[in-house]
mmCIF file of C-alpha atoms in Angstrom:
data_model
loop_
_atom_site.group_PDB
_atom_site.id
_atom_site.type_symbol
_atom_site.label_atom_id
_atom_site.label_comp_id
_atom_site.label_asym_id
_atom_site.label_seq_id
_atom_site.Cartn_x
_atom_site.Cartn_y
_atom_site.Cartn_z
ATOM 1 C CA MET A 1 0.000 0.000 0.000
ATOM 2 C CA SER A 2 1.238 3.467 -0.855
ATOM 3 C CA SER A 3 1.748 5.885 2.033
ATOM 4 C CA LEU A 4 0.972 8.790 -0.291
ATOM 5 C CA HIS A 5 -2.348 10.564 0.040
ATOM 6 C CA PRO A 6 -4.442 9.508 -2.975
ATOM 7 C CA ARG A 7 -4.395 13.065 -4.366
ATOM 8 C CA ALA A 8 -0.818 13.985 -3.467
ATOM 9 C CA GLY A 9 0.398 13.379 -6.999
ATOM 10 C CA ARG A 10 -2.387 15.530 -8.419
ATOM 11 C CA ARG A 11 -1.568 18.367 -6.025
ATOM 12 C CA CYS A 12 2.087 18.163 -7.011
ATOM 13 C CA HIS A 13 1.166 18.122 -10.697
ATOM 14 C CA ASN A 14 -1.066 21.172 -10.215
ATOM 15 C CA ALA A 15 1.863 23.030 -8.644
ATOM 16 C CA VAL A 16 4.516 22.022 -11.190
ATOM 17 C CA ASN A 17 2.628 21.785 -14.487
ATOM 18 C CA PRO A 18 1.607 25.473 -14.843
ATOM 19 C CA LEU A 19 5.243 26.555 -14.871
ATOM 20 C CA HIS A 20 5.672 24.398 -17.970
ATOM 21 C CA SER A 21 2.622 26.072 -19.501
ATOM 22 C CA THR A 22 3.961 29.615 -19.053
ATOM 23 C CA VAL A 23 6.042 29.298 -22.211
ATOM 24 C CA TYR A 24 2.999 28.958 -24.466
ATOM 25 C CA PHE A 25 1.593 32.284 -23.225
ATOM 26 C CA SER A 26 4.965 34.006 -23.425
ATOM 27 C CA PRO A 27 5.912 36.715 -25.919
ATOM 28 C CA ASP A 28 9.368 35.142 -25.863
ATOM 29 C CA TYR A 29 7.940 31.986 -27.403
ATOM 30 C CA ALA A 30 6.231 33.846 -30.228
ATOM 31 C CA LYS A 31 9.442 35.802 -30.837
ATOM 32 C CA GLU A 32 11.688 32.732 -30.956
ATOM 33 C CA LEU A 33 9.370 30.751 -33.243
ATOM 34 C CA ALA A 34 8.913 33.748 -35.532
ATOM 35 C CA GLY A 35 12.686 33.988 -35.639
ATOM 36 C CA ILE A 36 12.842 30.608 -37.390
ATOM 37 C CA GLY A 37 9.962 31.466 -39.701
ATOM 38 C CA VAL A 38 6.944 30.141 -37.772
ATOM 39 C CA GLU A 39 4.910 33.320 -37.374
ATOM 40 C CA ASP A 40 1.383 31.935 -36.973
ATOM 41 C CA THR A 41 0.780 31.500 -33.233
ATOM 42 C CA ARG A 42 -1.242 28.302 -33.571
ATOM 43 C CA ALA A 43 1.288 26.757 -35.917
ATOM 44 C CA ALA A 44 3.938 27.711 -33.342
ATOM 45 C CA TYR A 45 2.052 25.927 -30.554
ATOM 46 C CA PHE A 46 1.520 22.743 -32.554
ATOM 47 C CA ALA A 47 5.115 22.713 -33.746
ATOM 48 C CA GLY A 48 6.587 23.400 -30.314
ATOM 49 C CA ARG A 49 4.657 20.735 -28.466
ATOM 50 C CA ALA A 50 4.819 18.126 -31.252
ATOM 51 C CA ALA A 51 8.441 18.611 -32.329
ATOM 52 C CA ALA A 52 9.686 15.906 -29.977
ATOM 53 C CA LEU A 53 7.631 13.437 -32.032
ATOM 54 C CA GLY A 54 9.469 14.381 -35.229
ATOM 55 C CA ALA A 55 8.005 15.763 -38.455
ATOM 56 C CA VAL A 56 4.557 14.281 -37.825
ATOM 57 C CA GLY A 57 1.351 14.934 -39.705
ATOM 58 C CA PRO A 58 -1.992 16.130 -38.359
ATOM 59 C CA GLY A 59 -3.279 12.664 -37.458
ATOM 60 C CA THR A 60 -0.590 12.067 -34.857
ATOM 61 C CA VAL A 61 -1.159 15.480 -33.267
ATOM 62 C CA THR A 62 -4.947 15.075 -33.228
ATOM 63 C CA ALA A 63 -4.473 11.745 -31.472
ATOM 64 C CA THR A 64 -1.967 12.925 -28.895
ATOM 65 C CA PHE A 65 -3.304 16.443 -28.190
ATOM 66 C CA TYR A 66 -6.908 15.133 -28.150
ATOM 67 C CA ASN A 67 -9.002 18.287 -27.736
ATOM 68 C CA PHE A 68 -8.052 20.281 -30.831
ATOM 69 C CA SER A 69 -10.019 20.261 -34.071
ATOM 70 C CA HIS A 70 -8.331 18.020 -36.636
ATOM 71 C CA GLU A 71 -9.165 20.555 -39.345
ATOM 72 C CA LEU A 72 -7.288 23.278 -37.463
ATOM 73 C CA ILE A 73 -4.237 21.068 -36.985
ATOM 74 C CA ALA A 74 -4.263 20.037 -40.647
ATOM 75 C CA ARG A 75 -4.015 23.687 -41.685
ATOM 76 C CA HIS A 76 -0.582 23.857 -40.092
ATOM 77 C CA LEU A 77 0.842 20.333 -40.156
ATOM 78 C CA PRO A 78 2.826 18.919 -41.835
ATOM 79 C CA ALA A 79 3.407 22.227 -43.684
ATOM 80 C CA VAL A 80 5.161 23.832 -40.710
ATOM 81 C CA TRP A 81 8.067 21.381 -41.048
ATOM 82 C CA ASP A 82 8.846 22.872 -44.473
ATOM 83 C CA THR A 83 9.522 26.147 -42.655
ATOM 84 C CA ALA A 84 11.396 24.820 -39.616
ATOM 85 C CA SER A 85 12.691 21.370 -38.740
ATOM 86 C CA PRO A 86 11.668 19.710 -35.453
ATOM 87 C CA ALA A 87 15.238 20.159 -34.183
ATOM 88 C CA ALA A 88 15.161 23.887 -34.943
ATOM 89 C CA VAL A 89 11.775 24.189 -33.221
ATOM 90 C CA LEU A 90 13.021 22.400 -30.118
ATOM 91 C CA ASP A 91 16.044 24.708 -29.922
ATOM 92 C CA ALA A 92 13.812 27.772 -30.311
ATOM 93 C CA ARG A 93 11.436 26.472 -27.654
ATOM 94 C CA MET A 94 14.275 26.029 -25.168
ATOM 95 C CA ARG A 95 15.550 29.559 -25.853
ATOM 96 C CA ALA A 96 12.012 30.787 -25.173
ATOM 97 C CA VAL A 97 11.833 28.803 -21.931
ATOM 98 C CA ASP A 98 15.115 30.324 -20.775
ATOM 99 C CA ALA A 99 13.994 33.870 -21.558
ATOM 100 C CA THR A 100 10.524 33.340 -20.085
ATOM 101 C CA LEU A 101 11.652 31.885 -16.773
ATOM 102 C CA ARG A 102 14.361 34.505 -16.344
ATOM 103 C CA ARG A 103 11.819 37.262 -16.988
ATOM 104 C CA LEU A 104 9.155 35.794 -14.683
ATOM 105 C CA LEU A 105 11.338 34.492 -11.844
ATOM 106 C CA GLY A 106 14.427 36.701 -11.897
ATOM 107 C CA ASP A 107 17.199 35.562 -9.562
ATOM 108 C CA ALA A 108 15.176 32.499 -8.540
ATOM 109 C CA VAL A 109 16.352 30.708 -11.682
ATOM 110 C CA THR A 110 19.821 30.392 -10.148
ATOM 111 C CA SER A 111 18.664 29.760 -6.582
ATOM 112 C CA PRO A 112 19.373 26.650 -4.495
ATOM 113 C CA GLU A 113 15.600 26.097 -4.423
ATOM 114 C CA MET A 114 15.475 25.846 -8.216
ATOM 115 C CA ALA A 115 18.308 23.332 -8.240
ATOM 116 C CA GLU A 116 16.513 21.353 -5.524
ATOM 117 C CA ALA A 117 13.244 21.410 -7.475
ATOM 118 C CA ALA A 118 15.034 20.174 -10.585
ATOM 119 C CA ARG A 119 16.598 17.281 -8.682
ATOM 120 C CA LEU A 120 13.278 16.257 -7.135
ATOM 121 C CA ALA A 121 11.300 16.517 -10.349
ATOM 122 C CA LEU A 122 13.907 14.576 -12.318
ATOM 123 C CA ARG A 123 13.917 11.889 -9.633
ATOM 124 C CA ALA A 124 10.157 11.555 -9.976
ATOM 125 C CA THR A 125 10.481 11.093 -13.739
ATOM 126 C CA GLU A 126 12.673 8.031 -13.176
ATOM 127 C CA ALA A 127 9.490 6.035 -12.545
ATOM 128 C CA CYS A 128 7.552 7.293 -15.580
ATOM 129 C CA SER A 129 6.886 4.681 -18.259
ATOM 130 C CA ARG A 130 6.870 4.923 -22.045
ATOM 131 C CA PRO A 131 4.323 2.281 -23.169
ATOM 132 C CA ALA A 132 1.032 3.834 -24.385
ATOM 133 C CA ARG A 133 2.310 7.336 -23.524
ATOM 134 C CA PRO A 134 3.497 8.798 -26.839
ATOM 135 C CA LEU A 135 3.969 12.452 -25.892
ATOM 136 C CA TYR A 136 5.798 11.548 -22.693
ATOM 137 C CA ALA A 137 7.937 8.954 -24.491
ATOM 138 C CA ALA A 138 8.964 11.406 -27.209
ATOM 139 C CA HIS A 139 10.018 14.035 -24.663
ATOM 140 C CA ALA A 140 11.786 11.415 -22.537
ATOM 141 C CA ASP A 141 14.137 10.829 -25.473
ATOM 142 C CA LEU A 142 15.318 14.468 -25.356
ATOM 143 C CA PRO A 143 18.477 15.349 -23.411
ATOM 144 C CA VAL A 144 18.186 16.875 -19.947
ATOM 145 C CA PRO A 145 19.397 20.507 -20.000
ATOM 146 C CA GLU A 146 22.288 21.374 -17.708
ATOM 147 C CA GLU A 147 21.022 24.621 -16.192
ATOM 148 C CA PRO A 148 18.726 23.936 -13.226
ATOM 149 C CA HIS A 149 15.793 26.098 -14.350
ATOM 150 C CA LEU A 150 15.816 24.437 -17.773
ATOM 151 C CA ALA A 151 16.194 20.988 -16.208
ATOM 152 C CA PHE A 152 13.224 21.732 -13.968
ATOM 153 C CA TRP A 153 11.160 22.844 -16.949
ATOM 154 C CA HIS A 154 12.164 19.681 -18.826
ATOM 155 C CA ALA A 155 11.187 17.491 -15.873
ATOM 156 C CA ALA A 156 7.898 19.380 -15.516
ATOM 157 C CA THR A 157 7.276 18.663 -19.199
ATOM 158 C CA LEU A 158 7.872 14.948 -18.696
ATOM 159 C CA LEU A 159 5.559 14.828 -15.678
ATOM 160 C CA ARG A 160 2.920 16.862 -17.537
ATOM 161 C CA GLU A 161 2.883 14.688 -20.632
ATOM 162 C CA HIS A 162 3.028 11.468 -18.600
ATOM 163 C CA ARG A 163 -0.085 12.469 -16.695
ATOM 164 C CA GLY A 164 -1.673 13.861 -19.840
ATOM 165 C CA ASP A 165 -1.223 10.643 -21.805
ATOM 166 C CA GLY A 166 -2.820 8.721 -18.958
ATOM 167 C CA HIS A 167 -5.633 11.257 -18.767
ATOM 168 C CA LEU A 168 -6.560 10.502 -22.374
ATOM 169 C CA THR A 169 -6.975 6.841 -21.438
ATOM 170 C CA ALA A 170 -9.291 7.929 -18.638
ATOM 171 C CA LEU A 171 -11.286 10.191 -20.985
ATOM 172 C CA LEU A 172 -11.800 7.347 -23.425
ATOM 173 C CA SER A 173 -12.889 5.069 -20.585
ATOM 174 C CA ALA A 174 -15.396 7.722 -19.471
ATOM 175 C CA GLY A 175 -16.779 8.024 -22.993
ATOM 176 C CA LEU A 176 -15.948 11.721 -23.346
ATOM 177 C CA ASP A 177 -15.019 12.955 -26.799
ATOM 178 C CA PRO A 178 -12.669 15.952 -27.137
ATOM 179 C CA LEU A 179 -15.314 18.673 -26.862
ATOM 180 C CA GLU A 180 -17.351 16.855 -24.211
ATOM 181 C CA ALA A 181 -14.156 16.673 -22.167
ATOM 182 C CA LEU A 182 -13.616 20.417 -22.575
ATOM 183 C CA VAL A 183 -17.232 21.392 -21.837
ATOM 184 C CA SER A 184 -17.432 19.230 -18.723
ATOM 185 C CA HIS A 185 -14.043 20.452 -17.475
ATOM 186 C CA THR A 186 -15.071 24.092 -17.944
ATOM 187 C CA ALA A 187 -18.285 23.330 -16.045
ATOM 188 C CA THR A 188 -16.199 22.376 -13.010
ATOM 189 C CA GLY A 189 -14.996 25.997 -12.884
ATOM 190 C CA LYS A 190 -11.366 24.874 -13.264
ATOM 191 C CA GLY A 191 -11.043 24.577 -17.022
ATOM 192 C CA MET A 192 -10.295 27.148 -19.691
ATOM 193 C CA SER A 193 -13.033 29.631 -20.491
ATOM 194 C CA PRO A 194 -15.146 28.863 -23.586
ATOM 195 C CA ARG A 195 -13.779 31.998 -25.248
ATOM 196 C CA TRP A 196 -10.210 30.725 -24.939
ATOM 197 C CA ILE A 197 -11.145 27.232 -26.031
ATOM 198 C CA LEU A 198 -13.007 28.366 -29.128
ATOM 199 C CA ALA A 199 -10.223 30.788 -30.045
ATOM 200 C CA SER A 200 -7.389 28.289 -29.631
ATOM 201 C CA ARG A 201 -8.814 24.820 -30.305
ATOM 202 C CA GLY A 202 -10.467 25.405 -33.666
ATOM 203 C CA TRP A 203 -14.046 24.623 -32.619
ATOM 204 C CA ARG A 204 -17.150 26.664 -33.422
ATOM 205 C CA ARG A 205 -19.814 27.800 -30.952
ATOM 206 C CA THR A 206 -22.232 25.356 -32.615
ATOM 207 C CA ASP A 207 -19.773 22.525 -31.870
ATOM 208 C CA TRP A 208 -19.693 23.598 -28.223
ATOM 209 C CA GLU A 209 -23.481 23.661 -27.995
ATOM 210 C CA ALA A 210 -23.776 20.254 -29.666
ATOM 211 C CA ALA A 211 -21.335 18.762 -27.152
ATOM 212 C CA SER A 212 -23.312 20.380 -24.313
ATOM 213 C CA ASP A 213 -26.493 18.807 -25.693
ATOM 214 C CA ARG A 214 -24.852 15.381 -25.748
ATOM 215 C CA LEU A 215 -23.820 15.802 -22.118
ATOM 216 C CA ARG A 216 -27.391 16.810 -21.217
ATOM 217 C CA GLU A 217 -28.721 13.708 -22.930
ATOM 218 C CA ARG A 218 -26.418 11.633 -20.716
ATOM 219 C CA GLY A 219 -27.654 13.470 -17.632
ATOM 220 C CA LEU A 220 -24.244 15.008 -16.966
ATOM 221 C CA LEU A 221 -25.104 18.661 -17.611
ATOM 222 C CA ASP A 222 -28.235 20.588 -16.631
ATOM 223 C CA ALA A 223 -30.187 23.164 -18.635
ATOM 224 C CA ASP A 224 -28.006 25.991 -17.286
ATOM 225 C CA GLY A 225 -24.765 24.311 -18.323
ATOM 226 C CA GLU A 226 -23.881 23.240 -14.792
ATOM 227 C CA LEU A 227 -22.728 19.756 -13.923
ATOM 228 C CA THR A 228 -25.421 17.516 -12.491
ATOM 229 C CA GLU A 229 -24.700 15.213 -9.572
ATOM 230 C CA ALA A 230 -23.867 12.501 -12.091
ATOM 231 C CA GLY A 231 -21.636 14.892 -14.033
ATOM 232 C CA THR A 232 -19.775 15.918 -10.892
ATOM 233 C CA ALA A 233 -19.279 12.256 -9.991
ATOM 234 C CA LEU A 234 -18.006 11.437 -13.470
ATOM 235 C CA ARG A 235 -15.443 14.246 -13.385
ATOM 236 C CA ALA A 236 -14.296 13.136 -9.922
ATOM 237 C CA ASP A 237 -13.963 9.520 -11.100
ATOM 238 C CA LEU A 238 -12.069 10.732 -14.147
ATOM 239 C CA GLU A 239 -9.471 12.560 -12.061
ATOM 240 C CA GLU A 240 -9.119 9.613 -9.685
ATOM 241 C CA HIS A 241 -8.580 7.281 -12.652
ATOM 242 C CA THR A 242 -5.904 9.667 -13.916
ATOM 243 C CA ASP A 243 -4.330 9.759 -10.443
ATOM 244 C CA ARG A 244 -4.048 5.966 -10.395
ATOM 245 C CA LEU A 245 -2.419 5.884 -13.826
ATOM 246 C CA ASP A 246 0.014 8.615 -12.755
ATOM 247 C CA LEU A 247 0.930 7.275 -9.323
ATOM 248 C CA ALA A 248 4.346 5.737 -10.066
ATOM 249 C CA PRO A 249 6.511 8.886 -10.255
ATOM 250 C CA TYR A 250 5.172 10.233 -6.981
ATOM 251 C CA GLU A 251 5.458 6.910 -5.165
ATOM 252 C CA HIS A 252 9.041 6.750 -6.409
ATOM 253 C CA LEU A 253 9.761 10.254 -5.102
ATOM 254 C CA GLY A 254 8.221 9.460 -1.711
ATOM 255 C CA VAL A 255 6.087 11.484 0.664
ATOM 256 C CA PRO A 256 8.739 14.018 1.815
ATOM 257 C CA GLY A 257 9.936 14.547 -1.735
ATOM 258 C CA VAL A 258 6.419 15.050 -3.094
ATOM 259 C CA GLU A 259 5.588 17.505 -0.328
ATOM 260 C CA ARG A 260 8.784 19.480 -0.927
ATOM 261 C CA LEU A 261 8.377 19.524 -4.721
ATOM 262 C CA THR A 262 4.787 20.700 -4.290
ATOM 263 C CA GLU A 263 5.940 23.480 -1.961
ATOM 264 C CA LEU A 264 8.702 24.612 -4.309
ATOM 265 C CA GLY A 265 6.475 24.393 -7.378
ATOM 266 C CA ARG A 266 3.784 26.510 -5.729
ATOM 267 C CA GLY A 267 6.326 29.147 -4.804
ATOM 268 C CA PHE A 268 7.610 29.428 -8.362
ATOM 269 C CA LEU A 269 4.064 29.365 -9.729
ATOM 270 C CA MET A 270 2.900 32.192 -7.452
ATOM 271 C CA ALA A 271 5.895 34.297 -8.466
ATOM 272 C CA ALA A 272 5.293 33.622 -12.157
ATOM 273 C CA ALA A 273 1.586 34.396 -11.886
ATOM 274 C CA ALA A 274 2.324 37.650 -10.043
ATOM 275 C CA ALA A 275 4.679 38.588 -12.877
ATOM 276 C CA GLY A 276 1.841 38.239 -15.395
ATOM 277 C CA ALA A 277 2.543 34.757 -16.742
ATOM 278 C CA PHE A 278 -1.106 33.983 -17.556
ATOM 279 C CA PRO A 279 -3.997 35.906 -19.130
ATOM 280 C CA ASP A 280 -6.532 37.171 -16.582
ATOM 281 C CA ASP A 281 -9.481 35.570 -18.391
ATOM 282 C CA LEU A 282 -7.877 32.184 -19.061
ATOM 283 C CA THR A 283 -10.172 30.178 -16.793
ATOM 284 C CA GLY A 284 -13.852 30.371 -15.943
ATOM 285 C CA ARG A 285 -17.196 29.771 -17.595
ATOM 286 C CA GLY A 286 -17.647 33.022 -19.450
#
Protein backbone atom coordinates (compact mmCIF):
# COMPACT_ATOMS: atom_id res chain seq x y z
CA MET A 1 0.00 0.00 0.00
CA SER A 2 1.24 3.47 -0.85
CA SER A 3 1.75 5.89 2.03
CA LEU A 4 0.97 8.79 -0.29
CA HIS A 5 -2.35 10.56 0.04
CA PRO A 6 -4.44 9.51 -2.98
CA ARG A 7 -4.40 13.06 -4.37
CA ALA A 8 -0.82 13.98 -3.47
CA GLY A 9 0.40 13.38 -7.00
CA ARG A 10 -2.39 15.53 -8.42
CA ARG A 11 -1.57 18.37 -6.02
CA CYS A 12 2.09 18.16 -7.01
CA HIS A 13 1.17 18.12 -10.70
CA ASN A 14 -1.07 21.17 -10.22
CA ALA A 15 1.86 23.03 -8.64
CA VAL A 16 4.52 22.02 -11.19
CA ASN A 17 2.63 21.79 -14.49
CA PRO A 18 1.61 25.47 -14.84
CA LEU A 19 5.24 26.56 -14.87
CA HIS A 20 5.67 24.40 -17.97
CA SER A 21 2.62 26.07 -19.50
CA THR A 22 3.96 29.61 -19.05
CA VAL A 23 6.04 29.30 -22.21
CA TYR A 24 3.00 28.96 -24.47
CA PHE A 25 1.59 32.28 -23.23
CA SER A 26 4.96 34.01 -23.43
CA PRO A 27 5.91 36.71 -25.92
CA ASP A 28 9.37 35.14 -25.86
CA TYR A 29 7.94 31.99 -27.40
CA ALA A 30 6.23 33.85 -30.23
CA LYS A 31 9.44 35.80 -30.84
CA GLU A 32 11.69 32.73 -30.96
CA LEU A 33 9.37 30.75 -33.24
CA ALA A 34 8.91 33.75 -35.53
CA GLY A 35 12.69 33.99 -35.64
CA ILE A 36 12.84 30.61 -37.39
CA GLY A 37 9.96 31.47 -39.70
CA VAL A 38 6.94 30.14 -37.77
CA GLU A 39 4.91 33.32 -37.37
CA ASP A 40 1.38 31.93 -36.97
CA THR A 41 0.78 31.50 -33.23
CA ARG A 42 -1.24 28.30 -33.57
CA ALA A 43 1.29 26.76 -35.92
CA ALA A 44 3.94 27.71 -33.34
CA TYR A 45 2.05 25.93 -30.55
CA PHE A 46 1.52 22.74 -32.55
CA ALA A 47 5.11 22.71 -33.75
CA GLY A 48 6.59 23.40 -30.31
CA ARG A 49 4.66 20.74 -28.47
CA ALA A 50 4.82 18.13 -31.25
CA ALA A 51 8.44 18.61 -32.33
CA ALA A 52 9.69 15.91 -29.98
CA LEU A 53 7.63 13.44 -32.03
CA GLY A 54 9.47 14.38 -35.23
CA ALA A 55 8.00 15.76 -38.45
CA VAL A 56 4.56 14.28 -37.83
CA GLY A 57 1.35 14.93 -39.70
CA PRO A 58 -1.99 16.13 -38.36
CA GLY A 59 -3.28 12.66 -37.46
CA THR A 60 -0.59 12.07 -34.86
CA VAL A 61 -1.16 15.48 -33.27
CA THR A 62 -4.95 15.07 -33.23
CA ALA A 63 -4.47 11.74 -31.47
CA THR A 64 -1.97 12.93 -28.90
CA PHE A 65 -3.30 16.44 -28.19
CA TYR A 66 -6.91 15.13 -28.15
CA ASN A 67 -9.00 18.29 -27.74
CA PHE A 68 -8.05 20.28 -30.83
CA SER A 69 -10.02 20.26 -34.07
CA HIS A 70 -8.33 18.02 -36.64
CA GLU A 71 -9.17 20.56 -39.35
CA LEU A 72 -7.29 23.28 -37.46
CA ILE A 73 -4.24 21.07 -36.98
CA ALA A 74 -4.26 20.04 -40.65
CA ARG A 75 -4.01 23.69 -41.69
CA HIS A 76 -0.58 23.86 -40.09
CA LEU A 77 0.84 20.33 -40.16
CA PRO A 78 2.83 18.92 -41.83
CA ALA A 79 3.41 22.23 -43.68
CA VAL A 80 5.16 23.83 -40.71
CA TRP A 81 8.07 21.38 -41.05
CA ASP A 82 8.85 22.87 -44.47
CA THR A 83 9.52 26.15 -42.66
CA ALA A 84 11.40 24.82 -39.62
CA SER A 85 12.69 21.37 -38.74
CA PRO A 86 11.67 19.71 -35.45
CA ALA A 87 15.24 20.16 -34.18
CA ALA A 88 15.16 23.89 -34.94
CA VAL A 89 11.78 24.19 -33.22
CA LEU A 90 13.02 22.40 -30.12
CA ASP A 91 16.04 24.71 -29.92
CA ALA A 92 13.81 27.77 -30.31
CA ARG A 93 11.44 26.47 -27.65
CA MET A 94 14.28 26.03 -25.17
CA ARG A 95 15.55 29.56 -25.85
CA ALA A 96 12.01 30.79 -25.17
CA VAL A 97 11.83 28.80 -21.93
CA ASP A 98 15.12 30.32 -20.77
CA ALA A 99 13.99 33.87 -21.56
CA THR A 100 10.52 33.34 -20.08
CA LEU A 101 11.65 31.88 -16.77
CA ARG A 102 14.36 34.50 -16.34
CA ARG A 103 11.82 37.26 -16.99
CA LEU A 104 9.15 35.79 -14.68
CA LEU A 105 11.34 34.49 -11.84
CA GLY A 106 14.43 36.70 -11.90
CA ASP A 107 17.20 35.56 -9.56
CA ALA A 108 15.18 32.50 -8.54
CA VAL A 109 16.35 30.71 -11.68
CA THR A 110 19.82 30.39 -10.15
CA SER A 111 18.66 29.76 -6.58
CA PRO A 112 19.37 26.65 -4.49
CA GLU A 113 15.60 26.10 -4.42
CA MET A 114 15.48 25.85 -8.22
CA ALA A 115 18.31 23.33 -8.24
CA GLU A 116 16.51 21.35 -5.52
CA ALA A 117 13.24 21.41 -7.48
CA ALA A 118 15.03 20.17 -10.58
CA ARG A 119 16.60 17.28 -8.68
CA LEU A 120 13.28 16.26 -7.13
CA ALA A 121 11.30 16.52 -10.35
CA LEU A 122 13.91 14.58 -12.32
CA ARG A 123 13.92 11.89 -9.63
CA ALA A 124 10.16 11.56 -9.98
CA THR A 125 10.48 11.09 -13.74
CA GLU A 126 12.67 8.03 -13.18
CA ALA A 127 9.49 6.04 -12.55
CA CYS A 128 7.55 7.29 -15.58
CA SER A 129 6.89 4.68 -18.26
CA ARG A 130 6.87 4.92 -22.05
CA PRO A 131 4.32 2.28 -23.17
CA ALA A 132 1.03 3.83 -24.38
CA ARG A 133 2.31 7.34 -23.52
CA PRO A 134 3.50 8.80 -26.84
CA LEU A 135 3.97 12.45 -25.89
CA TYR A 136 5.80 11.55 -22.69
CA ALA A 137 7.94 8.95 -24.49
CA ALA A 138 8.96 11.41 -27.21
CA HIS A 139 10.02 14.04 -24.66
CA ALA A 140 11.79 11.41 -22.54
CA ASP A 141 14.14 10.83 -25.47
CA LEU A 142 15.32 14.47 -25.36
CA PRO A 143 18.48 15.35 -23.41
CA VAL A 144 18.19 16.87 -19.95
CA PRO A 145 19.40 20.51 -20.00
CA GLU A 146 22.29 21.37 -17.71
CA GLU A 147 21.02 24.62 -16.19
CA PRO A 148 18.73 23.94 -13.23
CA HIS A 149 15.79 26.10 -14.35
CA LEU A 150 15.82 24.44 -17.77
CA ALA A 151 16.19 20.99 -16.21
CA PHE A 152 13.22 21.73 -13.97
CA TRP A 153 11.16 22.84 -16.95
CA HIS A 154 12.16 19.68 -18.83
CA ALA A 155 11.19 17.49 -15.87
CA ALA A 156 7.90 19.38 -15.52
CA THR A 157 7.28 18.66 -19.20
CA LEU A 158 7.87 14.95 -18.70
CA LEU A 159 5.56 14.83 -15.68
CA ARG A 160 2.92 16.86 -17.54
CA GLU A 161 2.88 14.69 -20.63
CA HIS A 162 3.03 11.47 -18.60
CA ARG A 163 -0.08 12.47 -16.70
CA GLY A 164 -1.67 13.86 -19.84
CA ASP A 165 -1.22 10.64 -21.81
CA GLY A 166 -2.82 8.72 -18.96
CA HIS A 167 -5.63 11.26 -18.77
CA LEU A 168 -6.56 10.50 -22.37
CA THR A 169 -6.98 6.84 -21.44
CA ALA A 170 -9.29 7.93 -18.64
CA LEU A 171 -11.29 10.19 -20.98
CA LEU A 172 -11.80 7.35 -23.42
CA SER A 173 -12.89 5.07 -20.58
CA ALA A 174 -15.40 7.72 -19.47
CA GLY A 175 -16.78 8.02 -22.99
CA LEU A 176 -15.95 11.72 -23.35
CA ASP A 177 -15.02 12.96 -26.80
CA PRO A 178 -12.67 15.95 -27.14
CA LEU A 179 -15.31 18.67 -26.86
CA GLU A 180 -17.35 16.85 -24.21
CA ALA A 181 -14.16 16.67 -22.17
CA LEU A 182 -13.62 20.42 -22.57
CA VAL A 183 -17.23 21.39 -21.84
CA SER A 184 -17.43 19.23 -18.72
CA HIS A 185 -14.04 20.45 -17.47
CA THR A 186 -15.07 24.09 -17.94
CA ALA A 187 -18.29 23.33 -16.04
CA THR A 188 -16.20 22.38 -13.01
CA GLY A 189 -15.00 26.00 -12.88
CA LYS A 190 -11.37 24.87 -13.26
CA GLY A 191 -11.04 24.58 -17.02
CA MET A 192 -10.30 27.15 -19.69
CA SER A 193 -13.03 29.63 -20.49
CA PRO A 194 -15.15 28.86 -23.59
CA ARG A 195 -13.78 32.00 -25.25
CA TRP A 196 -10.21 30.72 -24.94
CA ILE A 197 -11.15 27.23 -26.03
CA LEU A 198 -13.01 28.37 -29.13
CA ALA A 199 -10.22 30.79 -30.04
CA SER A 200 -7.39 28.29 -29.63
CA ARG A 201 -8.81 24.82 -30.31
CA GLY A 202 -10.47 25.41 -33.67
CA TRP A 203 -14.05 24.62 -32.62
CA ARG A 204 -17.15 26.66 -33.42
CA ARG A 205 -19.81 27.80 -30.95
CA THR A 206 -22.23 25.36 -32.61
CA ASP A 207 -19.77 22.52 -31.87
CA TRP A 208 -19.69 23.60 -28.22
CA GLU A 209 -23.48 23.66 -28.00
CA ALA A 210 -23.78 20.25 -29.67
CA ALA A 211 -21.34 18.76 -27.15
CA SER A 212 -23.31 20.38 -24.31
CA ASP A 213 -26.49 18.81 -25.69
CA ARG A 214 -24.85 15.38 -25.75
CA LEU A 215 -23.82 15.80 -22.12
CA ARG A 216 -27.39 16.81 -21.22
CA GLU A 217 -28.72 13.71 -22.93
CA ARG A 218 -26.42 11.63 -20.72
CA GLY A 219 -27.65 13.47 -17.63
CA LEU A 220 -24.24 15.01 -16.97
CA LEU A 221 -25.10 18.66 -17.61
CA ASP A 222 -28.23 20.59 -16.63
CA ALA A 223 -30.19 23.16 -18.64
CA ASP A 224 -28.01 25.99 -17.29
CA GLY A 225 -24.76 24.31 -18.32
CA GLU A 226 -23.88 23.24 -14.79
CA LEU A 227 -22.73 19.76 -13.92
CA THR A 228 -25.42 17.52 -12.49
CA GLU A 229 -24.70 15.21 -9.57
CA ALA A 230 -23.87 12.50 -12.09
CA GLY A 231 -21.64 14.89 -14.03
CA THR A 232 -19.78 15.92 -10.89
CA ALA A 233 -19.28 12.26 -9.99
CA LEU A 234 -18.01 11.44 -13.47
CA ARG A 235 -15.44 14.25 -13.38
CA ALA A 236 -14.30 13.14 -9.92
CA ASP A 237 -13.96 9.52 -11.10
CA LEU A 238 -12.07 10.73 -14.15
CA GLU A 239 -9.47 12.56 -12.06
CA GLU A 240 -9.12 9.61 -9.68
CA HIS A 241 -8.58 7.28 -12.65
CA THR A 242 -5.90 9.67 -13.92
CA ASP A 243 -4.33 9.76 -10.44
CA ARG A 244 -4.05 5.97 -10.39
CA LEU A 245 -2.42 5.88 -13.83
CA ASP A 246 0.01 8.62 -12.76
CA LEU A 247 0.93 7.28 -9.32
CA ALA A 248 4.35 5.74 -10.07
CA PRO A 249 6.51 8.89 -10.26
CA TYR A 250 5.17 10.23 -6.98
CA GLU A 251 5.46 6.91 -5.16
CA HIS A 252 9.04 6.75 -6.41
CA LEU A 253 9.76 10.25 -5.10
CA GLY A 254 8.22 9.46 -1.71
CA VAL A 255 6.09 11.48 0.66
CA PRO A 256 8.74 14.02 1.81
CA GLY A 257 9.94 14.55 -1.73
CA VAL A 258 6.42 15.05 -3.09
CA GLU A 259 5.59 17.50 -0.33
CA ARG A 260 8.78 19.48 -0.93
CA LEU A 261 8.38 19.52 -4.72
CA THR A 262 4.79 20.70 -4.29
CA GLU A 263 5.94 23.48 -1.96
CA LEU A 264 8.70 24.61 -4.31
CA GLY A 265 6.48 24.39 -7.38
CA ARG A 266 3.78 26.51 -5.73
CA GLY A 267 6.33 29.15 -4.80
CA PHE A 268 7.61 29.43 -8.36
CA LEU A 269 4.06 29.36 -9.73
CA MET A 270 2.90 32.19 -7.45
CA ALA A 271 5.89 34.30 -8.47
CA ALA A 272 5.29 33.62 -12.16
CA ALA A 273 1.59 34.40 -11.89
CA ALA A 274 2.32 37.65 -10.04
CA ALA A 275 4.68 38.59 -12.88
CA GLY A 276 1.84 38.24 -15.40
CA ALA A 277 2.54 34.76 -16.74
CA PHE A 278 -1.11 33.98 -17.56
CA PRO A 279 -4.00 35.91 -19.13
CA ASP A 280 -6.53 37.17 -16.58
CA ASP A 281 -9.48 35.57 -18.39
CA LEU A 282 -7.88 32.18 -19.06
CA THR A 283 -10.17 30.18 -16.79
CA GLY A 284 -13.85 30.37 -15.94
CA ARG A 285 -17.20 29.77 -17.60
CA GLY A 286 -17.65 33.02 -19.45
